[in-house]
Coordinates of C-alpha atoms in Angstrom, one line a residue:
X1 CA 7.6 -15.1 -2.9
X2 CA 7.9 -17.8 -5.5
X3 CA 7.6 -21.2 -3.7
X4 CA 10.8 -22.3 -5.6
X5 CA 12.7 -19.7 -3.6
X6 CA 11.6 -21.2 -0.3
X7 CA 12.0 -24.9 -0.8
X8 CA 8.6 -25.4 -2.5
X9 CA 6.7 -23.9 0.4
X10 CA 4.6 -20.7 0.5
X11 CA 5.7 -17.9 2.7
X12 CA 2.9 -15.9 4.2
X13 CA 3.3 -12.6 6.1
X14 CA 0.4 -11.6 8.3
X15 CA 1.1 -8.1 9.7
X16 CA -0.6 -6.6 12.8
X17 CA 0.7 -3.2 13.5
X18 CA -0.2 -1.9 16.9
X19 CA 0.4 1.2 19.0
X20 CA 2.9 0.9 21.8
X21 CA 1.2 -0.3 25.0
X22 CA -1.4 -2.4 23.0
X23 CA -2.4 -5.6 24.6
X24 CA -1.0 -7.4 21.5
X25 CA 2.5 -6.3 22.6
X26 CA 2.2 -8.4 25.8
X27 CA 0.3 -11.4 24.5
X28 CA 2.2 -14.7 24.5
X29 CA 3.3 -15.9 21.0
X30 CA 1.0 -19.0 21.3
X31 CA -2.0 -16.9 22.0
X32 CA -1.3 -14.7 18.9
X33 CA -0.8 -17.8 16.8
X34 CA -4.1 -19.2 18.0
X35 CA -5.9 -15.9 17.0
X36 CA -4.4 -15.9 13.5
X37 CA -5.1 -19.6 12.9
X38 CA -8.7 -19.2 14.0
X39 CA -9.1 -16.3 11.6
X40 CA -7.4 -18.2 8.7
X41 CA -9.8 -21.0 9.3
X42 CA -12.8 -18.6 9.1
X43 CA -11.4 -17.0 5.9
X44 CA -10.4 -20.3 4.3
X45 CA -12.7 -23.2 5.4
X46 CA -10.4 -25.8 3.7
X47 CA -7.3 -24.5 5.5
X48 CA -5.4 -27.3 7.3
X49 CA -3.1 -26.5 10.3
X50 CA -0.9 -29.4 9.3
X51 CA 0.2 -27.4 6.3
X52 CA 2.2 -25.0 8.6
X53 CA 5.9 -25.9 8.8
X54 CA 6.8 -22.9 11.0
X55 CA 5.1 -19.9 12.6
X56 CA 7.1 -17.0 13.9
X57 CA 5.8 -14.0 15.8
X58 CA 8.0 -11.0 15.4
X59 CA 7.8 -7.9 17.6
X60 CA 9.3 -4.5 17.0
X61 CA 8.5 -1.4 19.0
X62 CA 9.0 0.9 16.1
X63 CA 8.7 -0.2 12.5
X64 CA 7.9 2.9 10.5
X65 CA 10.1 6.0 10.3
X66 CA 8.3 9.2 11.5
X67 CA 8.4 12.1 9.1
X68 CA 7.4 15.6 10.4
X69 CA 4.8 17.5 8.3
X70 CA 6.2 19.3 5.3
X71 CA 9.6 17.6 5.5
X72 CA 9.7 15.6 2.3
X73 CA 12.6 17.8 1.2
X74 CA 14.6 16.3 4.1
X75 CA 14.4 12.7 2.8
X76 CA 17.9 11.9 1.4
X77 CA 18.4 11.0 -2.2
X78 CA 19.7 7.6 -3.3
X79 CA 22.5 9.3 -5.2
X80 CA 24.8 11.0 -2.8
X81 CA 27.3 13.9 -3.3
X82 CA 30.1 11.3 -2.9
X83 CA 30.9 9.6 -6.3
X84 CA 30.1 5.9 -6.3
X85 CA 28.3 6.1 -2.9
X86 CA 24.6 5.4 -2.8
X87 CA 22.0 5.3 0.0
X88 CA 19.0 3.0 0.0
X89 CA 17.0 3.0 3.2
X90 CA 13.4 2.5 4.2
X91 CA 13.2 6.2 5.3
X92 CA 13.2 7.0 1.6
X93 CA 10.1 5.0 0.9
X94 CA 7.8 7.7 2.4
X95 CA 5.0 8.6 1.8
X96 CA 4.3 4.9 0.8
X97 CA 3.9 2.4 3.6
X98 CA 7.1 0.6 4.6
X99 CA 6.2 -3.0 3.6
X100 CA 7.8 -5.7 1.6
X101 CA 6.4 -4.6 -1.7
X102 CA 7.5 -1.0 -1.2
X103 CA 10.9 -2.1 0.0
X104 CA 11.4 -4.3 -3.1
X105 CA 10.2 -1.5 -5.4
X106 CA 12.6 0.9 -3.7
X107 CA 15.5 -1.6 -4.1
X108 CA 14.8 -1.9 -7.8
X109 CA 14.7 1.9 -8.2
X110 CA 18.0 2.2 -6.3
X111 CA 19.6 -0.6 -8.4
X112 CA 18.5 1.2 -11.6
X113 CA 20.1 4.5 -10.4
X114 CA 23.3 2.7 -9.4
X115 CA 23.5 0.8 -12.7
X116 CA 22.9 4.0 -14.7
X117 CA 25.8 5.7 -13.0
X118 CA 28.2 2.7 -12.7
X119 CA 31.8 3.4 -13.2
X120 CA 34.6 1.0 -14.1
X121 CA 36.0 -0.6 -10.9
X122 CA 39.1 0.8 -9.3
X123 CA 42.2 -1.4 -9.6
X124 CA 42.6 -3.6 -6.5
X125 CA 45.8 -2.7 -4.6
X126 CA 45.1 -4.7 -1.4
X127 CA 47.7 -7.1 -0.1
X128 CA 45.3 -8.4 2.6
X129 CA 42.1 -9.0 0.6
X130 CA 41.5 -11.1 -2.4
X131 CA 40.8 -8.9 -5.4
X132 CA 37.7 -9.7 -7.4
X133 CA 36.8 -8.8 -10.9
X134 CA 33.2 -7.8 -10.6
X135 CA 30.8 -8.8 -13.4
X136 CA 30.0 -6.2 -16.0
X137 CA 26.2 -5.6 -16.1
X138 CA 24.5 -4.9 -19.4

């Protein structure tokens, strides 16, 4: 991420995917942070812990959709049978890994498909919502 997008800081993602029941799942956050910091110091001898503004440990039991063998044909398309309705989900990223880079690439692909098929907006007829004239994309 460009440091300008995060207040001049650098955002670093250090993944550690584990199986359910792994000791990592029950380790206190502070212990996990200590392990990561120790390894960062080994990798980067000039690393300074004072550089860290925030450290967050995230846990999710399931992070990757499971696809049965020979089931690629079951992955839904971005373009749906309903005109103007599109689907963009991490389940469509398979067989690539579901990571930030793959998600961003998939989002760009979805945006390209949506923009190629864009239709003029329907007239707004709502009394309870403010109508917006959406920008016209090139």
